[in-house]
PDB file of C-alpha atoms in Angstrom:
ATOM      1  CA  UNK A   1       3.529   0.230  -1.880  1.00 81.00           C
ATOM      2  CA  UNK A   2       5.322   1.261   1.307  1.00 83.00           C
ATOM      3  CA  UNK A   3       3.606   4.665   1.241  1.00 88.00           C
ATOM      4  CA  UNK A   4       0.202   3.041   0.821  1.00 86.00           C
ATOM      5  CA  UNK A   5       0.769   0.728   3.778  1.00 85.00           C
ATOM      6  CA  UNK A   6       1.923   3.624   5.911  1.00 86.00           C
ATOM      7  CA  UNK A   7      -1.056   5.722   4.870  1.00 88.00           C
ATOM      8  CA  UNK A   8      -3.401   2.910   5.890  1.00 88.00           C
ATOM      9  CA  UNK A   9      -1.599   2.474   9.203  1.00 87.00           C
ATOM     10  CA  UNK A  10      -0.483  -1.073   8.438  1.00 86.00           C
ATOM     11  CA  UNK A  11       2.628  -2.573  10.025  1.00 83.00           C
ATOM     12  CA  UNK A  12       5.168  -3.109   7.272  1.00 82.00           C
ATOM     13  CA  UNK A  13       7.242  -5.430   9.428  1.00 79.00           C
ATOM     14  CA  UNK A  14       4.538  -8.086   9.094  1.00 73.00           C
ATOM     15  CA  UNK A  15       5.167  -8.325   5.385  1.00 73.00           C
ATOM     16  CA  UNK A  16       8.820  -9.241   5.853  1.00 74.00           C
ATOM     17  CA  UNK A  17       8.135 -12.665   7.393  1.00 67.00           C
ATOM     18  CA  UNK A  18      10.818 -12.025   9.996  1.00 64.00           C
ATOM     19  CA  UNK A  19       8.947 -13.380  13.022  1.00 68.00           C
ATOM     20  CA  UNK A  20       9.510 -17.131  12.832  1.00 72.00           C
ATOM     21  CA  UNK A  21       7.541 -17.646  16.048  1.00 82.00           C
ATOM     22  CA  UNK A  22       4.218 -16.732  14.460  1.00 82.00           C
ATOM     23  CA  UNK A  23       2.129 -19.615  13.241  1.00 87.00           C
ATOM     24  CA  UNK A  24       0.961 -19.697   9.639  1.00 87.00           C
ATOM     25  CA  UNK A  25      -2.614 -19.264  10.898  1.00 92.00           C
ATOM     26  CA  UNK A  26      -1.647 -16.039  12.688  1.00 88.00           C
ATOM     27  CA  UNK A  27       0.103 -14.718   9.594  1.00 86.00           C
ATOM     28  CA  UNK A  28      -2.924 -15.600   7.459  1.00 89.00           C
ATOM     29  CA  UNK A  29      -5.253 -13.784   9.862  1.00 91.00           C
ATOM     30  CA  UNK A  30      -3.067 -10.689   9.878  1.00 88.00           C
ATOM     31  CA  UNK A  31      -2.815 -10.630   6.098  1.00 88.00           C
ATOM     32  CA  UNK A  32      -6.583 -11.056   5.843  1.00 94.00           C
ATOM     33  CA  UNK A  33      -6.989  -8.079   8.179  1.00 92.00           C
ATOM     34  CA  UNK A  34      -4.679  -6.067   5.919  1.00 91.00           C
ATOM     35  CA  UNK A  35      -6.694  -7.201   2.916  1.00 94.00           C
ATOM     36  CA  UNK A  36      -9.917  -6.066   4.558  1.00 96.00           C
ATOM     37  CA  UNK A  37      -8.409  -2.674   5.387  1.00 94.00           C
ATOM     38  CA  UNK A  38      -7.288  -2.218   1.774  1.00 93.00           C
ATOM     39  CA  UNK A  39     -10.729  -3.269   0.503  1.00 96.00           C
ATOM     40  CA  UNK A  40     -12.430  -0.751   2.755  1.00 96.00           C
ATOM     41  CA  UNK A  41     -10.110   1.990   1.529  1.00 95.00           C
ATOM     42  CA  UNK A  42     -10.822   1.072  -2.088  1.00 96.00           C
ATOM     43  CA  UNK A  43     -14.564   1.298  -1.368  1.00 97.00           C
ATOM     44  CA  UNK A  44     -14.123   4.704   0.239  1.00 96.00           C
ATOM     45  CA  UNK A  45     -11.974   6.004  -2.622  1.00 96.00           C
ATOM     46  CA  UNK A  46     -14.405   4.655  -5.237  1.00 98.00           C
ATOM     47  CA  UNK A  47     -17.238   6.505  -3.495  1.00 98.00           C
ATOM     48  CA  UNK A  48     -15.200   9.700  -3.529  1.00 98.00           C
ATOM     49  CA  UNK A  49     -14.276   9.239  -7.177  1.00 98.00           C
ATOM     50  CA  UNK A  50     -17.922   8.758  -8.149  1.00 98.00           C
ATOM     51  CA  UNK A  51     -18.959  11.789  -6.096  1.00 98.00           C
ATOM     52  CA  UNK A  52     -16.373  13.961  -7.845  1.00 98.00           C
ATOM     53  CA  UNK A  53     -17.374  12.633 -11.258  1.00 98.00           C
ATOM     54  CA  UNK A  54     -21.005  13.611 -10.535  1.00 98.00           C
ATOM     55  CA  UNK A  55     -19.940  17.099  -9.467  1.00 97.00           C
ATOM     56  CA  UNK A  56     -17.822  17.527 -12.589  1.00 97.00           C
ATOM     57  CA  UNK A  57     -20.681  16.332 -14.791  1.00 97.00           C
ATOM     58  CA  UNK A  58     -23.053  18.746 -13.067  1.00 97.00           C
ATOM     59  CA  UNK A  59     -20.771  21.738 -13.590  1.00 96.00           C
ATOM     60  CA  UNK A  60     -20.173  20.737 -17.206  1.00 96.00           C
ATOM     61  CA  UNK A  61     -23.900  21.009 -17.812  1.00 95.00           C
ATOM     62  CA  UNK A  62     -23.754  24.621 -16.650  1.00 94.00           C
ATOM     63  CA  UNK A  63     -21.231  25.631 -19.298  1.00 87.00           C
TER      64      UNK A  63
END
């Protein structure tokens, strides 16, 4: 999980709940931003996976 967060450029320190000065609303907003980033990455990876599957299927028809 750490590698995924680093790859997405997310601040791991925010997951530790170490900053007691942040309000719950601020923490919720930050986590929602993280969630949106992860969702966008999933969409991008799904697109890439489908693209590759189409290419594989195409080349299998040439065999």
